[in-house]
PDB file of C-alpha atoms and ligand atoms in Angstrom:
ATOM      1  CA  MET T 771      98.789 186.930 153.849  1.00 31.00           C
ATOM      2  CA  TYR T 772     100.845 184.028 153.623  1.00 34.00           C
ATOM      3  CA  ARG T 773     104.462 184.560 153.007  1.00 32.00           C
ATOM      4  CA  PRO T 774     106.874 181.688 151.729  1.00 33.00           C
ATOM      5  CA  SER T 775     109.771 181.577 154.231  1.00 34.00           C
ATOM      6  CA  HIS T 776     111.593 180.476 151.040  1.00 35.00           C
ATOM      7  CA  ARG T 777     111.688 180.406 147.470  1.00 39.00           C
ATOM      8  CA  PRO T 778     108.860 177.479 146.794  1.00 37.00           C
ATOM      9  CA  ILE T 779     109.943 177.412 143.114  1.00 41.00           C
ATOM     10  CA  ALA T 780     113.260 179.296 142.211  1.00 40.00           C
ATOM     11  CA  LEU T 781     112.027 181.052 138.953  1.00 41.00           C
ATOM     12  CA  ALA T 782     114.754 183.393 139.822  1.00 36.00           C
ATOM     13  CA  VAL T 783     117.886 182.744 141.243  1.00 33.00           C
ATOM     14  CA  ALA T 784     119.663 183.990 144.351  1.00 29.00           C
ATOM     15  CA  SER T 785     122.779 184.224 142.884  1.00 29.00           C
ATOM     16  CA  ILE T 786     121.600 186.863 140.683  1.00 35.00           C
ATOM     17  CA  ALA T 787     121.229 189.605 143.071  1.00 33.00           C
ATOM     18  CA  LEU T 788     119.446 192.335 140.299  1.00 35.00           C
ATOM     19  CA  CYS T 789     120.473 195.372 141.424  1.00 32.00           C
ATOM     20  CA  ALA T 790     117.776 198.734 140.443  1.00 31.00           C
ATOM     21  CA  CYS T 791     120.804 200.907 140.411  1.00 31.00           C
ATOM     22  CA  SER T 792     122.504 199.660 137.485  1.00 34.00           C
ATOM     23  CA  GLN T 793     119.740 199.436 135.259  1.00 34.00           C
ATOM     24  CA  LYS T 794     118.773 202.756 134.778  1.00 33.00           C
ATOM     25  CA  GLU T 795     122.051 203.514 132.972  1.00 32.00           C
ATOM     26  CA  ALA T 796     122.134 199.935 131.732  1.00 36.00           C
ATOM     27  CA  ALA T 797     119.010 200.946 128.761  1.00 37.00           C
ATOM     28  CA  LYS T 798     121.327 201.833 126.307  1.00 35.00           C
ATOM     29  CA  PRO T 799     121.605 199.155 123.576  1.00 38.00           C
ATOM     30  CA  ASP T 800     124.387 198.698 121.583  1.00 35.00           C
ATOM     31  CA  SER T 801     123.533 198.470 117.642  1.00 35.00           C
ATOM     32  CA  ALA T 802     125.581 195.154 116.707  1.00 32.00           C
ATOM     33  CA  ALA T 803     123.189 193.691 113.993  1.00 30.00           C
ATOM     34  CA  VAL T 804     124.698 190.724 112.467  1.00 30.00           C
ATOM     35  CA  SER T 805     122.256 189.667 108.971  1.00 30.00           C
ATOM     36  CA  GLN T 806     121.468 186.198 109.429  1.00 33.00           C
ATOM     37  CA  ALA T 807     118.702 184.418 107.392  1.00 33.00           C
ATOM     38  CA  ALA T 808     115.745 183.810 109.335  1.00 34.00           C
ATOM     39  CA  LYS T 809     114.157 180.064 109.532  1.00 35.00           C
ATOM     40  CA  PRO T 810     110.927 180.481 108.978  1.00 35.00           C
ATOM     41  CA  GLY T 811     107.964 177.905 109.078  1.00 37.00           C
ATOM     42  CA  SER T 812     110.316 175.256 110.953  1.00 45.00           C
ATOM     43  CA  ALA T 813     108.718 173.876 114.324  1.00 78.00           C
ATOM     44  CA  SER T 814     111.479 176.248 116.495  1.00 81.00           C
ATOM     45  CA  GLY T 815     112.309 179.316 114.732  1.00 92.00           C
ATOM     46  CA  PHE T 816     111.342 182.920 113.730  1.00 94.00           C
ATOM     47  CA  ASP T 817     108.198 183.834 111.804  1.00 93.00           C
ATOM     48  CA  PRO T 818     109.316 187.653 109.434  1.00 91.00           C
ATOM     49  CA  ALA T 819     105.163 187.225 108.891  1.00 90.00           C
ATOM     50  CA  THR T 820     104.110 187.277 112.620  1.00 92.00           C
ATOM     51  CA  HIS T 821     106.912 188.280 114.212  1.00 95.00           C
ATOM     52  CA  THR T 822     106.999 185.140 116.404  1.00 96.00           C
ATOM     53  CA  ALA T 823     109.653 183.251 118.180  1.00 97.00           C
ATOM     54  CA  THR T 824     109.120 179.977 118.653  1.00 97.00           C
ATOM     55  CA  VAL T 825     111.229 178.441 121.394  1.00 98.00           C
ATOM     56  CA  HIS T 826     111.226 174.771 122.347  1.00 97.00           C
ATOM     57  CA  ALA T 827     112.032 174.283 125.712  1.00 97.00           C
ATOM     58  CA  ARG T 828     113.230 170.633 127.464  1.00 95.00           C
ATOM     59  CA  ASP T 829     116.001 169.116 129.895  1.00 94.00           C
ATOM     60  CA  PHE T 830     118.257 170.725 129.171  1.00 96.00           C
ATOM     61  CA  SER T 831     118.465 172.774 125.984  1.00 97.00           C
ATOM     62  CA  PHE T 832     116.604 175.345 123.787  1.00 97.00           C
ATOM     63  CA  ASP T 833     115.907 174.860 120.676  1.00 97.00           C
ATOM     64  CA  ALA T 834     115.401 178.633 119.270  1.00 97.00           C
ATOM     65  CA  PRO T 835     115.705 180.797 115.831  1.00 97.00           C
ATOM     66  CA  ASP T 836     119.236 182.286 116.174  1.00 97.00           C
ATOM     67  CA  SER T 837     118.146 185.778 114.562  1.00 96.00           C
ATOM     68  CA  ILE T 838     115.174 187.916 115.317  1.00 95.00           C
ATOM     69  CA  SER T 839     114.720 191.444 113.428  1.00 94.00           C
ATOM     70  CA  ALA T 840     113.785 194.147 115.700  1.00 96.00           C
ATOM     71  CA  GLY T 841     110.652 195.732 116.852  1.00 96.00           C
ATOM     72  CA  TRP T 842     107.787 193.871 118.451  1.00 97.00           C
ATOM     73  CA  THR T 843     108.126 190.088 118.660  1.00 97.00           C
ATOM     74  CA  THR T 844     105.979 186.855 120.595  1.00 97.00           C
ATOM     75  CA  PHE T 845     108.346 184.234 121.753  1.00 98.00           C
ATOM     76  CA  HIS T 846     106.062 181.490 122.046  1.00 97.00           C
ATOM     77  CA  LEU T 847     107.837 178.689 124.636  1.00 98.00           C
ATOM     78  CA  VAL T 848     106.693 175.613 124.261  1.00 97.00           C
ATOM     79  CA  ASN T 849     107.712 173.723 127.119  1.00 96.00           C
ATOM     80  CA  ASP T 850     108.845 169.639 126.091  1.00 95.00           C
ATOM     81  CA  GLY T 851     109.428 169.220 129.527  1.00 90.00           C
ATOM     82  CA  PRO T 852     109.555 167.428 132.020  1.00 92.00           C
ATOM     83  CA  ASN T 853     110.922 169.961 133.848  1.00 91.00           C
ATOM     84  CA  LEU T 854     109.055 173.619 134.833  1.00 93.00           C
ATOM     85  CA  HIS T 855     111.660 176.367 132.456  1.00 97.00           C
ATOM     86  CA  HIS T 856     110.853 179.481 130.964  1.00 98.00           C
ATOM     87  CA  VAL T 857     113.026 182.193 129.027  1.00 98.00           C
ATOM     88  CA  GLN T 858     114.537 185.024 130.280  1.00 98.00           C
ATOM     89  CA  ILE T 859     115.910 187.376 127.763  1.00 98.00           C
ATOM     90  CA  VAL T 860     119.160 189.299 128.671  1.00 98.00           C
ATOM     91  CA  ARG T 861     120.776 191.776 126.589  1.00 98.00           C
ATOM     92  CA  LEU T 862     124.400 191.879 125.901  1.00 98.00           C
ATOM     93  CA  ASP T 863     126.090 195.293 125.595  1.00 97.00           C
ATOM     94  CA  SER T 864     129.413 196.847 125.231  1.00 96.00           C
ATOM     95  CA  GLY T 865     130.632 193.528 123.084  1.00 96.00           C
ATOM     96  CA  LYS T 866     130.054 191.179 126.102  1.00 97.00           C
ATOM     97  CA  THR T 867     129.934 188.152 125.144  1.00 95.00           C
ATOM     98  CA  VAL T 868     127.924 184.488 126.305  1.00 94.00           C
ATOM     99  CA  ASN T 869     130.963 183.259 127.888  1.00 94.00           C
ATOM    100  CA  ASP T 870     131.313 186.917 129.903  1.00 95.00           C
ATOM    101  CA  LEU T 871     128.013 186.295 130.993  1.00 94.00           C
ATOM    102  CA  GLU T 872     128.470 182.627 132.549  1.00 91.00           C
ATOM    103  CA  ALA T 873     131.738 184.000 133.739  1.00 92.00           C
ATOM    104  CA  ALA T 874     130.255 186.811 135.793  1.00 92.00           C
ATOM    105  CA  MET T 875     127.072 184.449 136.464  1.00 88.00           C
ATOM    106  CA  LYS T 876     129.692 182.256 138.599  1.00 86.00           C
ATOM    107  CA  ASN T 877     129.953 185.658 141.145  1.00 83.00           C
ATOM    108  CA  PRO T 878     127.319 186.164 144.334  1.00 78.00           C
ATOM    109  CA  GLY T 879     125.616 189.789 143.882  1.00 77.00           C
ATOM    110  CA  PRO T 880     123.812 191.951 141.076  1.00 80.00           C
ATOM    111  CA  PRO T 881     124.819 191.012 137.425  1.00 85.00           C
ATOM    112  CA  PRO T 882     127.159 193.469 135.969  1.00 91.00           C
ATOM    113  CA  ARG T 883     125.322 196.735 134.184  1.00 92.00           C
ATOM    114  CA  TRP T 884     126.085 195.231 130.627  1.00 97.00           C
ATOM    115  CA  ALA T 885     123.537 192.264 131.053  1.00 97.00           C
ATOM    116  CA  VAL T 886     120.184 194.016 130.478  1.00 97.00           C
ATOM    117  CA  PHE T 887     117.314 191.310 131.636  1.00 97.00           C
ATOM    118  CA  LEU T 888     114.607 191.961 129.928  1.00 98.00           C
ATOM    119  CA  GLY T 889     111.491 189.769 130.427  1.00 98.00           C
ATOM    120  CA  GLY T 890     110.602 187.124 127.922  1.00 98.00           C
ATOM    121  CA  PRO T 891     108.078 184.244 129.039  1.00 98.00           C
ATOM    122  CA  ASN T 892     107.921 183.017 132.270  1.00 98.00           C
ATOM    123  CA  ALA T 893     107.562 178.980 133.096  1.00 97.00           C
ATOM    124  CA  PRO T 894     104.644 177.230 131.971  1.00 96.00           C
ATOM    125  CA  ASN T 895     103.930 174.076 133.428  1.00 94.00           C
ATOM    126  CA  PRO T 896     105.576 170.787 131.223  1.00 94.00           C
ATOM    127  CA  ASN T 897     104.324 169.732 128.032  1.00 94.00           C
ATOM    128  CA  SER T 898     102.355 173.759 127.978  1.00 95.00           C
ATOM    129  CA  SER T 899     103.423 176.788 126.314  1.00 96.00           C
ATOM    130  CA  SER T 900     103.076 180.870 127.567  1.00 97.00           C
ATOM    131  CA  ASP T 901     104.375 183.706 125.241  1.00 97.00           C
ATOM    132  CA  ALA T 902     105.525 187.155 125.657  1.00 98.00           C
ATOM    133  CA  THR T 903     105.747 189.950 123.283  1.00 98.00           C
ATOM    134  CA  VAL T 904     108.978 192.224 124.015  1.00 98.00           C
ATOM    135  CA  ASN T 905     110.159 195.250 121.690  1.00 97.00           C
ATOM    136  CA  LEU T 906     113.643 194.521 120.762  1.00 96.00           C
ATOM    137  CA  GLN T 907     116.226 196.647 119.310  1.00 96.00           C
ATOM    138  CA  PRO T 908     119.103 195.466 117.540  1.00 97.00           C
ATOM    139  CA  GLY T 909     121.957 194.181 119.453  1.00 97.00           C
ATOM    140  CA  SER T 910     123.475 190.826 120.470  1.00 97.00           C
ATOM    141  CA  TYR T 911     121.167 188.695 123.211  1.00 98.00           C
ATOM    142  CA  VAL T 912     121.534 185.392 125.054  1.00 98.00           C
ATOM    143  CA  MET T 913     118.006 183.823 126.579  1.00 98.00           C
ATOM    144  CA  LEU T 914     118.873 181.279 129.681  1.00 96.00           C
ATOM    145  CA  CYS T 915     117.006 179.467 131.784  1.00 97.00           C
ATOM    146  CA  LEU T 916     117.024 180.021 135.759  1.00 94.00           C
ATOM    147  CA  VAL T 917     115.167 177.629 137.383  1.00 92.00           C
ATOM    148  CA  ASP T 918     117.035 175.332 139.166  1.00 89.00           C
ATOM    149  CA  ILE T 919     114.828 172.130 140.368  1.00 84.00           C
ATOM    150  CA  PRO T 920     115.818 169.073 140.145  1.00 83.00           C
ATOM    151  CA  GLY T 921     118.996 169.728 141.882  1.00 84.00           C
ATOM    152  CA  LYS T 922     118.855 173.217 142.709  1.00 86.00           C
ATOM    153  CA  VAL T 923     121.640 173.776 139.818  1.00 90.00           C
ATOM    154  CA  PRO T 924     120.212 176.497 137.268  1.00 92.00           C
ATOM    155  CA  HIS T 925     119.429 175.139 134.387  1.00 95.00           C
ATOM    156  CA  PHE T 926     121.780 177.833 132.385  1.00 94.00           C
ATOM    157  CA  ALA T 927     124.523 175.563 134.283  1.00 93.00           C
ATOM    158  CA  LYS T 928     123.268 172.449 132.330  1.00 95.00           C
ATOM    159  CA  GLY T 929     123.230 174.069 128.914  1.00 95.00           C
ATOM    160  CA  MET T 930     119.734 176.245 128.682  1.00 97.00           C
ATOM    161  CA  VAL T 931     122.170 178.954 127.641  1.00 96.00           C
ATOM    162  CA  ARG T 932     121.724 179.938 124.205  1.00 97.00           C
ATOM    163  CA  PRO T 933     123.122 183.262 121.941  1.00 96.00           C
ATOM    164  CA  PHE T 934     120.748 185.244 119.500  1.00 97.00           C
ATOM    165  CA  THR T 935     121.479 188.112 117.784  1.00 97.00           C
ATOM    166  CA  VAL T 936     118.545 190.725 116.514  1.00 97.00           C
ATOM    167  CA  THR T 937     118.818 192.568 113.501  1.00 96.00           C
ATOM    168  CA  ALA T 938     117.798 195.419 112.458  1.00 93.00           C
ATOM    169  CA  ALA T 939     113.737 196.119 111.428  1.00 88.00           C
ATOM    170  CA  SER T 940     112.889 194.655 108.124  1.00 81.00           C
ATOM    171  CA  GLY T 941     109.520 194.880 106.667  1.00 81.00           C
ATOM    172  CA  ALA T 942     106.338 196.257 108.238  1.00 83.00           C
ATOM    173  CA  PRO T 943     106.946 196.479 112.020  1.00 85.00           C
ATOM    174  CA  ALA T 944     104.491 194.715 114.370  1.00 91.00           C
ATOM    175  CA  ALA T 945     102.061 196.784 116.066  1.00 94.00           C
ATOM    176  CA  GLU T 946     102.326 196.964 120.122  1.00 97.00           C
ATOM    177  CA  PRO T 947      99.958 194.695 121.261  1.00 97.00           C
ATOM    178  CA  SER T 948      96.789 195.842 122.471  1.00 97.00           C
ATOM    179  CA  ALA T 949      96.045 194.735 126.491  1.00 98.00           C
ATOM    180  CA  ASP T 950      92.336 193.874 128.354  1.00 98.00           C
ATOM    181  CA  VAL T 951      94.919 194.214 132.066  1.00 98.00           C
ATOM    182  CA  THR T 952      97.335 196.002 132.856  1.00 98.00           C
ATOM    183  CA  LEU T 953      99.504 194.518 135.854  1.00 98.00           C
ATOM    184  CA  SER T 954     101.439 197.252 136.979  1.00 98.00           C
ATOM    185  CA  LEU T 955     104.705 196.090 139.639  1.00 98.00           C
ATOM    186  CA  SER T 956     106.421 197.516 142.287  1.00 97.00           C
ATOM    187  CA  ASP T 957     108.699 197.392 145.336  1.00 96.00           C
ATOM    188  CA  TYR T 958     106.443 195.022 147.240  1.00 97.00           C
ATOM    189  CA  LYS T 959     103.038 194.931 144.832  1.00 96.00           C
ATOM    190  CA  PHE T 960     101.086 193.939 142.173  1.00 98.00           C
ATOM    191  CA  ASP T 961      98.418 196.019 140.848  1.00 97.00           C
ATOM    192  CA  ALA T 962      96.213 194.592 138.668  1.00 98.00           C
ATOM    193  CA  SER T 963      93.391 196.944 136.568  1.00 98.00           C
ATOM    194  CA  GLY T 964      91.694 196.950 133.439  1.00 98.00           C
ATOM    195  CA  ALA T 965      87.917 196.341 132.100  1.00 97.00           C
ATOM    196  CA  PRO T 966      88.217 192.919 133.598  1.00 98.00           C
ATOM    197  CA  VAL T 967      89.214 192.956 136.669  1.00 98.00           C
ATOM    198  CA  THR T 968      87.328 194.319 139.852  1.00 98.00           C
ATOM    199  CA  ASN T 969      89.492 195.160 142.821  1.00 97.00           C
ATOM    200  CA  ALA T 970      87.857 195.195 146.176  1.00 96.00           C
ATOM    201  CA  ASP T 971      88.051 195.206 149.636  1.00 93.00           C
ATOM    202  CA  GLY T 972      91.325 193.954 149.298  1.00 90.00           C
ATOM    203  CA  LYS T 973      90.594 191.243 146.528  1.00 96.00           C
ATOM    204  CA  THR T 974      91.291 191.057 143.236  1.00 98.00           C
ATOM    205  CA  THR T 975      88.368 189.204 140.624  1.00 98.00           C
ATOM    206  CA  ILE T 976      89.381 188.585 137.099  1.00 98.00           C
ATOM    207  CA  ALA T 977      86.645 187.744 134.513  1.00 98.00           C
ATOM    208  CA  ALA T 978      87.124 184.243 132.728  1.00 98.00           C
ATOM    209  CA  GLY T 979      88.464 184.717 129.460  1.00 98.00           C
ATOM    210  CA  ASN T 980      91.015 184.877 126.677  1.00 98.00           C
ATOM    211  CA  HIS T 981      93.261 188.233 128.272  1.00 98.00           C
ATOM    212  CA  THR T 982      95.947 190.202 126.721  1.00 98.00           C
ATOM    213  CA  VAL T 983      97.684 191.188 130.471  1.00 98.00           C
ATOM    214  CA  LYS T 984     100.560 194.597 130.070  1.00 98.00           C
ATOM    215  CA  PHE T 985     103.360 194.184 132.269  1.00 98.00           C
ATOM    216  CA  VAL T 986     104.871 197.525 133.310  1.00 98.00           C
ATOM    217  CA  ASN T 987     107.860 197.585 135.718  1.00 98.00           C
ATOM    218  CA  SER T 988     106.788 200.660 137.203  1.00 97.00           C
ATOM    219  CA  GLY T 989     110.392 200.145 139.556  1.00 91.00           C
ATOM    220  CA  PRO T 990     112.494 200.741 141.165  1.00 95.00           C
ATOM    221  CA  GLN T 991     114.176 197.335 141.511  1.00 95.00           C
ATOM    222  CA  PRO T 992     113.478 194.260 138.638  1.00 96.00           C
ATOM    223  CA  HIS T 993     110.321 192.678 138.880  1.00 97.00           C
ATOM    224  CA  GLU T 994     108.730 189.005 137.575  1.00 98.00           C
ATOM    225  CA  VAL T 995     105.232 187.600 137.729  1.00 98.00           C
ATOM    226  CA  GLU T 996     104.550 184.032 137.710  1.00 97.00           C
ATOM    227  CA  ILE T 997     101.287 183.099 138.048  1.00 97.00           C
ATOM    228  CA  VAL T 998      99.619 180.197 139.071  1.00 97.00           C
ATOM    229  CA  ARG T 999      96.335 178.293 139.519  1.00 97.00           C
ATOM    230  CA  LEU T1000      95.702 176.196 141.795  1.00 97.00           C
ATOM    231  CA  ALA T1001      93.864 172.964 141.994  1.00 96.00           C
ATOM    232  CA  PRO T1002      90.765 172.876 142.903  1.00 95.00           C
ATOM    233  CA  GLY T1003      90.483 173.220 146.958  1.00 94.00           C
ATOM    234  CA  LYS T1004      93.567 173.812 147.540  1.00 95.00           C
ATOM    235  CA  THR T1005      95.376 176.870 148.964  1.00 94.00           C
ATOM    236  CA  MET T1006      98.523 179.236 147.778  1.00 92.00           C
ATOM    237  CA  LYS T1007     100.198 178.182 151.076  1.00 92.00           C
ATOM    238  CA  ASP T1008      99.297 174.002 149.643  1.00 93.00           C
ATOM    239  CA  PHE T1009     101.007 174.866 147.156  1.00 91.00           C
ATOM    240  CA  ALA T1010     104.644 176.543 148.162  1.00 88.00           C
ATOM    241  CA  ASP T1011     104.202 173.406 151.352  1.00 90.00           C
ATOM    242  CA  PHE T1012     104.162 171.273 148.090  1.00 90.00           C
ATOM    243  CA  MET T1013     107.586 172.742 146.512  1.00 85.00           C
ATOM    244  CA  GLN T1014     109.447 173.596 149.057  1.00 85.00           C
ATOM    245  CA  LYS T1015     109.408 170.047 150.021  1.00 88.00           C
ATOM    246  CA  ALA T1016     109.957 169.178 146.448  1.00 85.00           C
ATOM    247  CA  TYR T1017     112.738 171.580 146.412  1.00 83.00           C
ATOM    248  CA  ALA T1018     114.155 170.263 149.856  1.00 86.00           C
ATOM    249  CA  SER T1019     113.949 166.609 148.473  1.00 86.00           C
ATOM    250  CA  ASP T1020     114.649 167.319 145.294  1.00 81.00           C
ATOM    251  CA  LYS T1021     111.680 165.129 144.020  1.00 78.00           C
ATOM    252  CA  MET T1022     107.914 166.357 143.400  1.00 76.00           C
ATOM    253  CA  ASP T1023     105.470 164.252 145.630  1.00 76.00           C
ATOM    254  CA  GLY T1024     103.078 163.295 143.239  1.00 79.00           C
ATOM    255  CA  PRO T1025     101.240 166.575 140.945  1.00 82.00           C
ATOM    256  CA  PRO T1026     101.955 169.946 142.135  1.00 88.00           C
ATOM    257  CA  PRO T1027      98.951 171.549 143.510  1.00 94.00           C
ATOM    258  CA  GLY T1028      98.701 174.452 141.030  1.00 95.00           C
ATOM    259  CA  ASP T1029      99.080 174.399 137.351  1.00 95.00           C
ATOM    260  CA  ALA T1030     102.374 177.104 136.833  1.00 95.00           C
ATOM    261  CA  ILE T1031     100.488 179.015 133.661  1.00 95.00           C
ATOM    262  CA  GLY T1032     103.460 181.726 132.737  1.00 97.00           C
ATOM    263  CA  GLY T1033     104.413 185.416 132.946  1.00 98.00           C
ATOM    264  CA  ILE T1034     107.081 187.441 132.467  1.00 98.00           C
ATOM    265  CA  ALA T1035     110.297 186.882 133.180  1.00 98.00           C
ATOM    266  CA  ALA T1036     112.848 189.182 135.335  1.00 97.00           C
ATOM    267  CA  ALA T1037     113.013 193.051 133.634  1.00 97.00           C
ATOM    268  CA  ILE T1038     114.500 195.984 134.451  1.00 96.00           C
ATOM    269  CA  PRO T1039     112.580 199.155 136.081  1.00 96.00           C
ATOM    270  CA  GLY T1040     110.583 200.749 132.785  1.00 96.00           C
ATOM    271  CA  THR T1041     110.005 197.692 130.450  1.00 96.00           C
ATOM    272  CA  THR T1042     106.557 197.042 129.499  1.00 98.00           C
ATOM    273  CA  GLU T1043     105.859 193.717 127.752  1.00 98.00           C
ATOM    274  CA  TYR T1044     103.029 191.707 127.344  1.00 98.00           C
ATOM    275  CA  PHE T1045     101.481 187.910 127.844  1.00 98.00           C
ATOM    276  CA  THR T1046      98.220 186.555 127.101  1.00 98.00           C
ATOM    277  CA  ALA T1047      96.565 184.259 129.236  1.00 97.00           C
ATOM    278  CA  ASN T1048      93.389 181.813 129.248  1.00 96.00           C
ATOM    279  CA  LEU T1049      91.833 182.200 132.194  1.00 97.00           C
ATOM    280  CA  THR T1050      89.707 179.377 133.523  1.00 97.00           C
ATOM    281  CA  PRO T1051      86.914 180.187 136.573  1.00 97.00           C
ATOM    282  CA  GLY T1052      89.389 178.886 139.729  1.00 97.00           C
ATOM    283  CA  ASN T1053      91.931 180.741 142.662  1.00 97.00           C
ATOM    284  CA  TYR T1054      94.979 181.656 141.346  1.00 98.00           C
ATOM    285  CA  PHE T1055      97.932 183.504 142.548  1.00 97.00           C
ATOM    286  CA  MET T1056     100.885 185.484 141.037  1.00 97.00           C
ATOM    287  CA  ILE T1057     104.283 185.950 142.922  1.00 96.00           C
ATOM    288  CA  CYS T1058     108.269 187.619 142.152  1.00 96.00           C
ATOM    289  CA  PHE T1059     111.293 185.312 143.421  1.00 93.00           C
ATOM    290  CA  ILE T1060     113.188 187.909 142.256  1.00 93.00           C
ATOM    291  CA  PRO T1061     116.286 188.461 144.899  1.00 92.00           C
ATOM    292  CA  ASP T1062     115.648 192.103 146.897  1.00 93.00           C
ATOM    293  CA  ALA T1063     118.320 194.559 146.069  1.00 91.00           C
ATOM    294  CA  LYS T1064     119.373 194.924 149.888  1.00 91.00           C
ATOM    295  CA  ASP T1065     118.484 191.838 151.355  1.00 92.00           C
ATOM    296  CA  GLY T1066     118.344 189.157 149.189  1.00 91.00           C
ATOM    297  CA  LYS T1067     115.405 187.658 150.223  1.00 92.00           C
ATOM    298  CA  PRO T1068     112.803 186.968 147.300  1.00 93.00           C
ATOM    299  CA  HIS T1069     110.508 189.489 146.707  1.00 96.00           C
ATOM    300  CA  SER T1070     107.892 187.006 147.544  1.00 94.00           C
ATOM    301  CA  ASP T1071     108.879 187.323 151.168  1.00 94.00           C
ATOM    302  CA  HIS T1072     108.962 191.353 151.006  1.00 96.00           C
ATOM    303  CA  GLY T1073     105.265 190.603 150.277  1.00 95.00           C
ATOM    304  CA  MET T1074     105.016 190.288 146.181  1.00 97.00           C
ATOM    305  CA  VAL T1075     102.493 187.648 145.941  1.00 96.00           C
ATOM    306  CA  LYS T1076      98.939 188.376 145.463  1.00 96.00           C
ATOM    307  CA  GLU T1077      95.972 185.782 145.690  1.00 96.00           C
ATOM    308  CA  PHE T1078      93.352 186.544 142.447  1.00 97.00           C
ATOM    309  CA  THR T1079      89.662 184.783 141.715  1.00 98.00           C
ATOM    310  CA  VAL T1080      88.708 184.087 138.207  1.00 98.00           C
ATOM    311  CA  LYS T1081      84.715 183.855 138.016  1.00 96.00           C
TER     312      LYS T1081
HETATM  313 CU1   CU Y2556     115.235 174.909 132.094  1.00 52.98          CU
END
């Protein structure tokens, strides 16, 4: 298996070494619920009828709703580009604020336990979209972009940080999505299962089509998944080499030999959420860049990268 020696794309930041030890206790939410009017119908906003929060990301800001009601909520991320962006959802417990989080993230090492990383839509290519359906409890939240290309500076430091409030549920709750593919993440592997999935001889094949994927972090560490569709004839090594060069030189040498199609951003153990993926035939891989609790290296360096084929 090819193992990138350095993060080819940095969807998680080394300075945020998520620590598994702090996460179990952190799972209890605060219940600070502030009532604010939702903004249905706008290009970015929360639609209470469909429980959908539409977020536009661009260099370097988010357009997003200020208020969302609790329960299963689909975050629809539209990346207006030109760079890669994602939405990392973090719940702020113990009355902490965005300023507290920004101050804490200047320190190396694991985030404080009041900052609870809860997934969100991972990076789609510029000018495309991705989604994640997350079960939110009332409280104070912030969305961040931790992508750090170009310039090796995480986008949250350039303005991609935006607080939002989750209010008490109102009206009919959204149903939990039903998935046809289950993706279980653990230290340090991805296990895909479900009717469209075939695992044979160490190779995973998924039937082409629109799928709803259930992401389950089985722990013990936080994990993410980013899915990349390789350009025809290109390998995972081609993609990693390209991104490594782009990361080192801060510019892309032509179009990347693959498309980022999303997934789920960093989520603590025990997290279950859902994303949809339109998988067209081709070669793909999935990868986790979360810094390891023990050595700080991305989980991909520990083997948490999985190639698969869509037929
Ligand atoms: Cu970004």
